[in-house]
Coordinates of C-alpha atoms in Angstrom, one line a residue:
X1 CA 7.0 -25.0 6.3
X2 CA 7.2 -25.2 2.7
X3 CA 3.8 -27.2 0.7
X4 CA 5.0 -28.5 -3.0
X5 CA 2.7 -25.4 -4.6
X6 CA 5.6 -23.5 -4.8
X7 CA 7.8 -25.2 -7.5
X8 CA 5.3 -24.4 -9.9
X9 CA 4.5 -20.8 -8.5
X10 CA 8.0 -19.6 -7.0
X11 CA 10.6 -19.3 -9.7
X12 CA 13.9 -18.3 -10.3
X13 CA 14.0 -14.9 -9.0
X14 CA 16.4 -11.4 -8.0
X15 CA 15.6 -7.6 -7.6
X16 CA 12.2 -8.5 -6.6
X17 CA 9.9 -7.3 -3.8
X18 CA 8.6 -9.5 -0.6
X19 CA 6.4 -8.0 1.7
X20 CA 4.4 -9.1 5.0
X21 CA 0.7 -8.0 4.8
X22 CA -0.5 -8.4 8.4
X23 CA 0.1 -11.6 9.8
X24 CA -1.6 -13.9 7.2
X25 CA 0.5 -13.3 4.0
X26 CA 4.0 -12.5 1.8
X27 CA 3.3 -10.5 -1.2
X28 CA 5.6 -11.2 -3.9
X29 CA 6.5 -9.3 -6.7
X30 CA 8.1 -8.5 -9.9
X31 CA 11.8 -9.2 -10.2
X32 CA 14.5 -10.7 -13.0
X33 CA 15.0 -13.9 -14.4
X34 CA 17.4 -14.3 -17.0
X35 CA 17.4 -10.5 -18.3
X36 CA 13.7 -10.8 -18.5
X37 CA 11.6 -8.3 -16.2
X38 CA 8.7 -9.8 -14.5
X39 CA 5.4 -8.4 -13.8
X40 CA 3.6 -11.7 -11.5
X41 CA 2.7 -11.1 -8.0
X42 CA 3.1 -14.9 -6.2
X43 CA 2.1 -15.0 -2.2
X44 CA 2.7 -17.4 0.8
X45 CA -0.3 -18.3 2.5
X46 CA 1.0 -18.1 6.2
X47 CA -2.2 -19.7 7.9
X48 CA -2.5 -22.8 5.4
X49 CA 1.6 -23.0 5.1
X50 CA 0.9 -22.7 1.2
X51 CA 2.0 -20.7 -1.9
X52 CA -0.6 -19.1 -4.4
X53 CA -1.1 -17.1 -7.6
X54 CA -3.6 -14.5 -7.2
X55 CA -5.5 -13.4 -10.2
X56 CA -5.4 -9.5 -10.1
X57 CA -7.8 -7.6 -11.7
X58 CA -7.1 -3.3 -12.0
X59 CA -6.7 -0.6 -14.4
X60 CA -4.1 1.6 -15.0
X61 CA -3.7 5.0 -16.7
X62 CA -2.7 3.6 -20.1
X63 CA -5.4 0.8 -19.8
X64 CA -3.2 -1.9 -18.1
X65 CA -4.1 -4.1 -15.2
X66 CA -1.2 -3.5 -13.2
X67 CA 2.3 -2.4 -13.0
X68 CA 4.7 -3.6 -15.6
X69 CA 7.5 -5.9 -15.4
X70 CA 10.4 -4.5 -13.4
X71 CA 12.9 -5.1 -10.4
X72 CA 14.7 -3.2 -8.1
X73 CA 12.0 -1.0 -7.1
X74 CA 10.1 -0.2 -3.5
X75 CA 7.5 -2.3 -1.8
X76 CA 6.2 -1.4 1.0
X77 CA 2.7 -2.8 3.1
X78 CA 0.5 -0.8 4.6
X79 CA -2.8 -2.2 5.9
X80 CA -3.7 -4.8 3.7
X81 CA -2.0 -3.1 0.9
X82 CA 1.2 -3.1 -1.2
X83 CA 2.3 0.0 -2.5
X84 CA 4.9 0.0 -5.5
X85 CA 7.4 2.7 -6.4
X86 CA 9.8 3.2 -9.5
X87 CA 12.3 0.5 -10.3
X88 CA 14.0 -0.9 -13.7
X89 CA 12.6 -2.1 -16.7
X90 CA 15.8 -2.9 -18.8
X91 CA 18.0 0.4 -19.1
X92 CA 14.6 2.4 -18.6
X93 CA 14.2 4.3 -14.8
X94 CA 10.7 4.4 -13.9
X95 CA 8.9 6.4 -11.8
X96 CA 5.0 5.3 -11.8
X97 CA 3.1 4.8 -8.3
X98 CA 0.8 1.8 -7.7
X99 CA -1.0 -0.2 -5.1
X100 CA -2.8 -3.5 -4.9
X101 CA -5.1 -4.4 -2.1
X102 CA -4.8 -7.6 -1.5
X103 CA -8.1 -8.5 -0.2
X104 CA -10.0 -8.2 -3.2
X105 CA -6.2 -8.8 -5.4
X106 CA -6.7 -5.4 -7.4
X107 CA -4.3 -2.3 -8.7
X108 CA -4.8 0.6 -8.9
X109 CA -2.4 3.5 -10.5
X110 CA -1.8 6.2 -7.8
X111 CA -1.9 9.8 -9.2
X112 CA 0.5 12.2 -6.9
X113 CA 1.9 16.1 -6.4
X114 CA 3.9 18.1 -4.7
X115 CA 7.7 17.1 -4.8
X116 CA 7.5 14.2 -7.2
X117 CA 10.4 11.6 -6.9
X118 CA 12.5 11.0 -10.3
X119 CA 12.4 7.7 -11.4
X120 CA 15.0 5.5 -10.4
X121 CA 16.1 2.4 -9.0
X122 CA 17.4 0.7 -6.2
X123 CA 16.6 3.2 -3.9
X124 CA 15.0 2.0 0.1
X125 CA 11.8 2.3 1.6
X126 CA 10.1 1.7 4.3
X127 CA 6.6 2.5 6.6
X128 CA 6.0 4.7 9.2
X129 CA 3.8 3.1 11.6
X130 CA 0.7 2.3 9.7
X131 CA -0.1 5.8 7.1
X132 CA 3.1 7.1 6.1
X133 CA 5.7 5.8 3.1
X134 CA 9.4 7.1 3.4
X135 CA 11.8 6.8 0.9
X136 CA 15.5 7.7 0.7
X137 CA 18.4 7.6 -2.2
X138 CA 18.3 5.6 -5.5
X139 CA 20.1 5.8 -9.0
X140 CA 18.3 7.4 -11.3
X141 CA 20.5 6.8 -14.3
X142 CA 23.0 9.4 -14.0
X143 CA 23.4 10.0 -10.3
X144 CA 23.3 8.5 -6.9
X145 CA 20.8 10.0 -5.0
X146 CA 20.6 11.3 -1.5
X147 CA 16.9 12.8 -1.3
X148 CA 14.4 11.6 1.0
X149 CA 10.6 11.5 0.2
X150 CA 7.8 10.9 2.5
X151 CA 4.2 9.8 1.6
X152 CA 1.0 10.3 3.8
X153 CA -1.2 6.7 2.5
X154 CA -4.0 8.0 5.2
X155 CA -5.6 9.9 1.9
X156 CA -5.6 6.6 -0.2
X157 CA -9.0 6.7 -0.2
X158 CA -9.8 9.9 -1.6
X159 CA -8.7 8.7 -5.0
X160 CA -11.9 7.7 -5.8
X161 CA -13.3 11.4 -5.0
X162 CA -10.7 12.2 -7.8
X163 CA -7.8 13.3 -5.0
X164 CA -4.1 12.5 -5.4
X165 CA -1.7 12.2 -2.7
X166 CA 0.9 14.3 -2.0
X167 CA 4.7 13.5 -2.1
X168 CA 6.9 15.9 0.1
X169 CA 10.4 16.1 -0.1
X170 CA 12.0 16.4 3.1
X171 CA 13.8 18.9 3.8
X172 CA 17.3 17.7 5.9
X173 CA 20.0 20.4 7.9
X174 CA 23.2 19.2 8.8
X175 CA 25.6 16.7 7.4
X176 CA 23.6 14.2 5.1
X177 CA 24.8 10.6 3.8
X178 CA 26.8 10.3 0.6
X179 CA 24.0 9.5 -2.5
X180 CA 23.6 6.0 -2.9
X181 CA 22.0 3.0 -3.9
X182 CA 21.8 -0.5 -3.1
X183 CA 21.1 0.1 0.7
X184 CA 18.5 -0.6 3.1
X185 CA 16.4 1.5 4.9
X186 CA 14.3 0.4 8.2
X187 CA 12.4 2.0 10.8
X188 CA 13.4 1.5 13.8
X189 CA 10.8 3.4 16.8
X190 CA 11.1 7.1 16.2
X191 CA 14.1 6.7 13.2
X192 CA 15.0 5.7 9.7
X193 CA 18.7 3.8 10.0
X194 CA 20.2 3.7 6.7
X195 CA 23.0 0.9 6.1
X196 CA 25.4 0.3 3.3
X197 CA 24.6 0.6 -0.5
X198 CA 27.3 1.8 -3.4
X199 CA 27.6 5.4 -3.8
X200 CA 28.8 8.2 -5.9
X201 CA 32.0 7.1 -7.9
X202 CA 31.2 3.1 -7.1
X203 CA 32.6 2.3 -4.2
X204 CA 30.6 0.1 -1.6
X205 CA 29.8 1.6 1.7
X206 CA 29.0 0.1 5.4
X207 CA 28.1 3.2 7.5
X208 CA 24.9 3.6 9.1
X209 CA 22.8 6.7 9.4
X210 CA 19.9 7.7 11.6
X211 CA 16.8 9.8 10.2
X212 CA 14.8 12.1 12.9
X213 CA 12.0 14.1 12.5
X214 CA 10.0 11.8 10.9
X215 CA 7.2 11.9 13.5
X216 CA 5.0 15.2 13.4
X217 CA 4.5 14.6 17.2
X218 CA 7.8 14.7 17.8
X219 CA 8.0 18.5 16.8
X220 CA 11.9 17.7 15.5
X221 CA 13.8 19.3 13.0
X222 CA 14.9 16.6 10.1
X223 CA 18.7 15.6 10.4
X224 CA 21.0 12.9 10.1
X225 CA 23.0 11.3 12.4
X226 CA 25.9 8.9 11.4
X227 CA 26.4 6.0 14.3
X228 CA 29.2 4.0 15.2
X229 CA 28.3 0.8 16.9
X230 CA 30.9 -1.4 18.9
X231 CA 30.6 -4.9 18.1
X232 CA 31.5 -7.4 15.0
X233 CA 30.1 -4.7 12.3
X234 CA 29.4 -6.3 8.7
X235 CA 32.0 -5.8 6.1
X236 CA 30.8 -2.7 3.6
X237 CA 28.1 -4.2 1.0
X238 CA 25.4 -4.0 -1.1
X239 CA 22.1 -5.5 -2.1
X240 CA 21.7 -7.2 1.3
X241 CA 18.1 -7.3 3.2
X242 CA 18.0 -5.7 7.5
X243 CA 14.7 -7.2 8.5
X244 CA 13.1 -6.1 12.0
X245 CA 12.1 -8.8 14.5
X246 CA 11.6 -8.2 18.0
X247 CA 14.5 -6.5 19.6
X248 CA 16.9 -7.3 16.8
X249 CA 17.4 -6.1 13.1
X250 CA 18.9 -9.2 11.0
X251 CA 20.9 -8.5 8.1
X252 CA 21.9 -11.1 5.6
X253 CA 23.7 -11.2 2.5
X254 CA 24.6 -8.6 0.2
X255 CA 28.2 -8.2 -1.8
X256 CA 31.2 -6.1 -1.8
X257 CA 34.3 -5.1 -3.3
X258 CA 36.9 -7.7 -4.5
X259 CA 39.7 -6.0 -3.8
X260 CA 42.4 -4.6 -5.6
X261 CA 43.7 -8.1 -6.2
X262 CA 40.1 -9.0 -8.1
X263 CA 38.0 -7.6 -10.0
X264 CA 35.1 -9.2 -8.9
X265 CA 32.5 -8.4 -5.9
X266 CA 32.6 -10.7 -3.0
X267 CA 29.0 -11.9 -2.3
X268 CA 28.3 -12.9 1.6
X269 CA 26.4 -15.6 3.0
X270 CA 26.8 -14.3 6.6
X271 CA 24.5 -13.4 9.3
X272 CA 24.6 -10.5 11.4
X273 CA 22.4 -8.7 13.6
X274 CA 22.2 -5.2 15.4
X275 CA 20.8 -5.9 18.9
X276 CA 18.5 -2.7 19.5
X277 CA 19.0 -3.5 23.4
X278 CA 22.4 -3.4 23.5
X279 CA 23.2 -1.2 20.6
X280 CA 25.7 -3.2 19.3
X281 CA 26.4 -5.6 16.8
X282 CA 26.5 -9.5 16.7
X283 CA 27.5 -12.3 14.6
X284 CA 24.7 -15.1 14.8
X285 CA 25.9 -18.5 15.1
X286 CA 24.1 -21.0 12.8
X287 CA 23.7 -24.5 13.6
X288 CA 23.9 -25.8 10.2
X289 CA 24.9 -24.7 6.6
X290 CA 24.1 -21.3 5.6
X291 CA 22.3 -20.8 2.4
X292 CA 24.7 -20.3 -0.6
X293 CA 26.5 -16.5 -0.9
X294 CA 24.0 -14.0 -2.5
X295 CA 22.6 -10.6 -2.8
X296 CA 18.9 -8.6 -4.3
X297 CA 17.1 -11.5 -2.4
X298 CA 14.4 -11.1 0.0
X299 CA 13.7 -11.6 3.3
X300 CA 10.8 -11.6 5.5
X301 CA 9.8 -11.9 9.5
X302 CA 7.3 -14.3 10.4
X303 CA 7.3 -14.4 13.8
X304 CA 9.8 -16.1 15.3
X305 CA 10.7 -17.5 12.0
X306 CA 12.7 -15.7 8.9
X307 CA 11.7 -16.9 5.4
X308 CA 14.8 -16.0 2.8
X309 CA 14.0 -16.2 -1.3
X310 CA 16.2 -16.1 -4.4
X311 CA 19.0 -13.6 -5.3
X312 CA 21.9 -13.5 -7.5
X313 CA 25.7 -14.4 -6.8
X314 CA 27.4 -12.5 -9.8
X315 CA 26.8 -15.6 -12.4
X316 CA 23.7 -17.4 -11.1
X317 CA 20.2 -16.7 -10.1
X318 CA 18.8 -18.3 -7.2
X319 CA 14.9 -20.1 -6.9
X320 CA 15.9 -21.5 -3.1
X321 CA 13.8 -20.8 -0.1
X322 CA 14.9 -21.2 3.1
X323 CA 13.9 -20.8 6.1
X324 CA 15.7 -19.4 9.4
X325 CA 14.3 -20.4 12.5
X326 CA 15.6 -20.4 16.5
X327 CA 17.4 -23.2 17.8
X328 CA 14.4 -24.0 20.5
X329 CA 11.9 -24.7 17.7
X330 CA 10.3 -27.7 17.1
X331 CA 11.4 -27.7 12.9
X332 CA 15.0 -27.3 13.9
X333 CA 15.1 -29.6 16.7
X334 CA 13.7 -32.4 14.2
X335 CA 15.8 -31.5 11.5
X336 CA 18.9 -31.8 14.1
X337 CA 17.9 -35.2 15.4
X338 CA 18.0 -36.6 12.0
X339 CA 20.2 -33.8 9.8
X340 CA 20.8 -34.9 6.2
X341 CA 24.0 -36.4 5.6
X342 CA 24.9 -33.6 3.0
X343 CA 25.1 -31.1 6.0
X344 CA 28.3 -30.4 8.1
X345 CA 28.5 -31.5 11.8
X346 CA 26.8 -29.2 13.9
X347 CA 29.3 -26.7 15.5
X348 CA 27.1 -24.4 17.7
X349 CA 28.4 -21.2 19.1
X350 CA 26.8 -20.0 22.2
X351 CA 24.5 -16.8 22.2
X352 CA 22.3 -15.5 25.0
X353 CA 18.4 -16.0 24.3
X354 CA 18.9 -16.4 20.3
X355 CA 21.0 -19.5 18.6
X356 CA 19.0 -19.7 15.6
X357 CA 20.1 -22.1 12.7
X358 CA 19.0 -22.3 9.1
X359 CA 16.4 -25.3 9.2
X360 CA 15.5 -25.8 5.5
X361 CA 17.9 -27.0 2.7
X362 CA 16.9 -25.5 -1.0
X363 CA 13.2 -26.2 -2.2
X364 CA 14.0 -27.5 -5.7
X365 CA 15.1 -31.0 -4.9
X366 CA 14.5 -34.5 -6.5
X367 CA 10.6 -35.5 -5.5
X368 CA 12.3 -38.3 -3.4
X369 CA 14.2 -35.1 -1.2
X370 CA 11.4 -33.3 -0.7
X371 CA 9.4 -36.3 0.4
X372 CA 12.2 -36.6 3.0
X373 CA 12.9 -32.9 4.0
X374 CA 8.5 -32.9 4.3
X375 CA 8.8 -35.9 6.9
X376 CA 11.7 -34.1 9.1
X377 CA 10.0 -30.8 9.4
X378 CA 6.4 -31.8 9.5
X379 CA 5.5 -30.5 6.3
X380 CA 2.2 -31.6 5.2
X381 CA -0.7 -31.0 3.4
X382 CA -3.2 -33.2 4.6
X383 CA -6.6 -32.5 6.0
X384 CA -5.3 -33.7 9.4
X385 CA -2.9 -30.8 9.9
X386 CA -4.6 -27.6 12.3
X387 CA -2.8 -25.0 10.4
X388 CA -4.2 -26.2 6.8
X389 CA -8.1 -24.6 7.7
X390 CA -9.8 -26.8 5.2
X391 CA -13.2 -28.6 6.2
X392 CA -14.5 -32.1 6.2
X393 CA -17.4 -32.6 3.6
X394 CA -19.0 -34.2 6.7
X395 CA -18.8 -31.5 8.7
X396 CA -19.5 -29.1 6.3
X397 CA -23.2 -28.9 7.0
X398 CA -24.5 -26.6 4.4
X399 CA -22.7 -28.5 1.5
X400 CA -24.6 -31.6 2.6
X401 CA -28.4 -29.4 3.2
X402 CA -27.7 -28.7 -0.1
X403 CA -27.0 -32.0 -1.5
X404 CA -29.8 -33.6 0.4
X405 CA -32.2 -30.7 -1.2
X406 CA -31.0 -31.9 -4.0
X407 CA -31.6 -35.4 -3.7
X408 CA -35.2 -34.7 -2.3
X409 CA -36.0 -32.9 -5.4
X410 CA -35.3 -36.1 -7.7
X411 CA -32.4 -34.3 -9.7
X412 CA -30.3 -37.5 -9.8
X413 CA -32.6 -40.9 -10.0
X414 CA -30.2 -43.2 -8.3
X415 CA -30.6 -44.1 -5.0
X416 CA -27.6 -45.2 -4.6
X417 CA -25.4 -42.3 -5.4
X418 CA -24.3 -40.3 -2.0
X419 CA -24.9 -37.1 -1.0
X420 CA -21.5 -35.8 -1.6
X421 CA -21.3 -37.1 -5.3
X422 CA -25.0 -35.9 -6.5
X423 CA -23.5 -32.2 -5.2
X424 CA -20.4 -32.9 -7.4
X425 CA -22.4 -34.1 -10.1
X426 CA -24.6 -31.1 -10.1
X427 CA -21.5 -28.1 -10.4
X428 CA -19.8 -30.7 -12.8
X429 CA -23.0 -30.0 -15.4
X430 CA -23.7 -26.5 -14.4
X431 CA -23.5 -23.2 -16.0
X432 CA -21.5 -19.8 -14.6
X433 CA -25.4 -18.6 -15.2
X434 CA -27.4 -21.6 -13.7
X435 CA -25.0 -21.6 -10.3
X436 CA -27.1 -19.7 -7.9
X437 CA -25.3 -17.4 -5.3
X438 CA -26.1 -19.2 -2.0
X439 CA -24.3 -22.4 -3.7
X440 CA -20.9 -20.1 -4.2
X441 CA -20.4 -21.0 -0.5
X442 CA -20.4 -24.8 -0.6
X443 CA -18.9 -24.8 -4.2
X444 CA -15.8 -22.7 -2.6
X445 CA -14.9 -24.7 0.3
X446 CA -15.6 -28.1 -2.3
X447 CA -13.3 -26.8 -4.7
X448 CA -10.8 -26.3 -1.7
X449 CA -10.5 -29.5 0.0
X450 CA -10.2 -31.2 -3.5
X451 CA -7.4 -28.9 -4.1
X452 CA -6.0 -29.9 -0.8
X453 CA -6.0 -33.6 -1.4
X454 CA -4.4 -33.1 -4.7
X455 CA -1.5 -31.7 -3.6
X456 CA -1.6 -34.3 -0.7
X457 CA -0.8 -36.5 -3.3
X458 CA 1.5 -34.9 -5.4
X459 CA 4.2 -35.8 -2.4
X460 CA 4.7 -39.1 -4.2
X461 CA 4.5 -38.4 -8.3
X462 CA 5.9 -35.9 -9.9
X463 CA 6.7 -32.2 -8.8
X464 CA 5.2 -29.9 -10.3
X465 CA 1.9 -28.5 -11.0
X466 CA 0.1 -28.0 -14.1
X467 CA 0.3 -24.8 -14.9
X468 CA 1.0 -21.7 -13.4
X469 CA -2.4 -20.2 -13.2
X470 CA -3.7 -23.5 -11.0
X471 CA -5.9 -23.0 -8.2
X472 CA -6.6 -19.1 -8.7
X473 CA -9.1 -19.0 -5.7
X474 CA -7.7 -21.3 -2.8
X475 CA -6.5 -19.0 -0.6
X476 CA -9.7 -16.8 -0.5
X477 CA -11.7 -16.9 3.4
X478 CA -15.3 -17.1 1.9
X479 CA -17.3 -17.0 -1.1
X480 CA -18.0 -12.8 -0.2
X481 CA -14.2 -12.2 -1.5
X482 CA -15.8 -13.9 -5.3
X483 CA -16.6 -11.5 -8.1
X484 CA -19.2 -12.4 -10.8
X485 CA -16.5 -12.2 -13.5
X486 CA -14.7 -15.2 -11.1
X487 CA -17.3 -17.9 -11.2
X488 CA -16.6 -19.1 -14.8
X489 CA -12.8 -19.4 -13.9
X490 CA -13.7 -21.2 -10.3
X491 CA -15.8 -23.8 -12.3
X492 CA -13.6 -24.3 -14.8
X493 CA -10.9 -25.0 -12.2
X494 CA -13.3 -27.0 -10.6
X495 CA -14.6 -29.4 -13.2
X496 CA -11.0 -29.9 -13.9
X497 CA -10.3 -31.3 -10.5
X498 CA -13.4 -33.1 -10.5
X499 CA -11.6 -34.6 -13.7
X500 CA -8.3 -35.5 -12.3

């Protein structure tokens, strides 16, 4: 489902980051716009179906709070936290290590030793179960890369004791990939499987590798094996995304040689996947439309459910989303029943256990569109809806204690005022200082479910939002996640909702 937040918050994007952090969020980060490197981190709210801008707080070796602006680099999540390798910032490599834990929203600049990476670009990532980082090739500049580094995360920690993790290059016998860059690199149980990427010389590849002896308790010797898979194999390419869902590895995208007859890459818009099962690959059918031809997007498994975002086709950058979800589900069969008429007739090709079929047409539509596309797919963000956790002021029994202490103690004189709007009118006079800490609670959950019924009514004005830095503190659990230094900017935020 896609709530109206993200107009304001998800932009025109390529070369960023998307990761899943557990089960409850995407982290966003970084990427290009227009030749100008970004630095914002922007995240999907899986549990309230919203998006969010997070104000980070952190401090880096040169005094910064976090990374700078870049794309093309590594993300990867472990635990609750995003770790952040290398990338580009204009013609510049870089090669700085950082991580931001996204329960309190704070960076921190990783020191390390032992086989350092160079800096570089465009190189693949990826975890290894839930402590270690693996990374493999790049372009750092000069040279396509064909090194692979591995990260133990399980001494994170020990940073603050003044420790610094330790990269380690591994060291690989046998026949080894060309260098490249622009590739993907997933693990799959026991193995890293490399696909694609351009290498030395420029020329786009489509082979596929497999990395052992990546797990110390398998007592293997590091070595790469190159497999050929029967089935309808994707063309070579570049810049596409392989996500990992169940028993399948979906790739999408990406872009490849012209030909000698052009002189310009061919970007895809097709969908592919590897069945792990059968060991083979598949074209998946889709329903409907795919999304338009693209490549450096993102995409992300949630569930049963694929969630795709920006990306460049050689002249444009993209600020879609879409989402990708089975045939069986509920958002696809209501989006069939009534389909738009801009979309094709349906021509469905049979597949065992998974016809899937993109569901969602591009967020940035005219308000009247999105009212429309809301109503199909049951996109809402009402106080009604069970995945939107925001409570009731009636049921929230320790907002209204407190307003009735309140009210007992003669603060406001008329009788007549209720219970909910002599709390209001209390916060809407108060002080960061005068707010005590067992009203940070109440004042939390307030400040949500006002922000909830604003957007609720944003589905008939208007997109948009204003500003960017709107509603810093709606995705938080509970008031324990608040710092000191956070009240004045929740009041403020407050009082200004209060106002509207």
């Amino acid at each position: 489902m896609i709530d109206t937040l993200l107009i304001v918050l998800v932009s025109i994007l390529s070369g960023h980051s998307a990761v899943n952090i557990g089960k409850s969020k995407v982290v966003v980060f970084g990427g290009l716009v227009d030749k100008r490197f970004l630095s914002d981190v922007v995240v999907f709210d899986i549990d309230n179906k919203l998006w969010f801008q997070p104000e980070c707080t952190g401090n880096g070796s040169n005094g910064q709070v976090g990374p700078g602006p870049r794309a093309f680099h590594i993300a990867v999540a472990i635990d609750c936290h995003m770790f952040i390798f290398g990338g580009r910032f204009g013609s510049r490599r870089l090669g700085d290590f950082w991580v931001l834990d996204t329960d309190i929203w704070q960076w921190s600049e990783l020191t390390s030793f032992g086989d350092l990476p160079s800096p570089r670009d465009f190189a693949a990532a990826s975890a290894i179960g839930n402590r270690k980082i693996v990374m493999y090739g790049g372009w750092d500049g000069k040279k396509w890369l064909s090194d692979v580094y591995v990260l133990d995360t399980s001494n994170f920690f020990a940073q603050a004791w003044g420790l610094s993790l330790e990269w380690m290059q591994l060291p690989v016998t046998g026949s080894v990939p060309p260098p490249r860059c622009g590739h993907t690199a997933t693990m799959v149980e026991k193995r890293l499987l490399i696909y694609g990427g351009r290498g030395g010389g420029g020329p786009i590849m489509g082979d596929l590798w497999a990395l052992k002896g990546l797990i110390e308790e398998e007592n293997e010797t590091p070595g790469w094996t190159q497999l050929k898979l029967p089935g309808q194999a994707p063309s070579s390419r570049c810049g596409h995304t392989i996500t990992s869902g169940g028993h399948y590895l979906l790739l999408f995208g990406g872009h490849g040689t012209g030909g000698w007859l052009s002189r310009y890459d061919i970007y895809y818009n097709d969908t592919i996947i590897l069945d792990r099962l059968s060991a083979q690959w598949k074209r998946l059918p889709i329903g409907n439309e795919p999304p338009p031809a693209r490549a450096y997007h993102s995409m992300t498994c949630l569930g049963s459910l694929y969630l795709l975002f920006g990306g460049f086709d050689g002249k444009s950058t993209f600020g879609d989303i879409w989402w990708l979800v089975p045939e069986e589900d509920p958002i696809a069969k209501r989006y069939t029943e009534s389909p738009p008429k801009v979309l094709p007739e349906n021509k469905d090709v049979g597949m065992e256990n998974y016809n899937s079929q993109f569901a969602v047409k591009e967020s940035q539509r005219e308000s009247s569109a999105i009212v429309e596309l809301q109503k199909k797919l049951d996109i809402s963000v009402s106080l009604s809806r069970p995945g939107l956790q925001i409570m009731d002021e009636l049921e929230d029994e320790e907002f209204l204690e407190l307003a009735s202490r309140l009210m007992g103690a003669g603060v406001f004189s008329n009788g007549q005022v209720s219970r909910i709007q002599v709390l209001r009118d209390h916060w809407k006079k108060s002080t960061p200082r005068s707010i005590p800490i067992k009203e940070l609670g109440p004042l939390l959950r307030d400040y949500q479910r006002l922000i909830a019924r604003h957007l609720a009514n944003l589905q008939s004005t208007e997109l948009g939002l204003p500003g960017k830095e709107a509603y810093t503190f709606y995705h938080l659990k509970n008031s324990s996640q608040l710092h000191m230094v956070d009240i004045p900017k929740l009041l403020e935020e407050y009082k200004k909702l209060l106002a509207d």
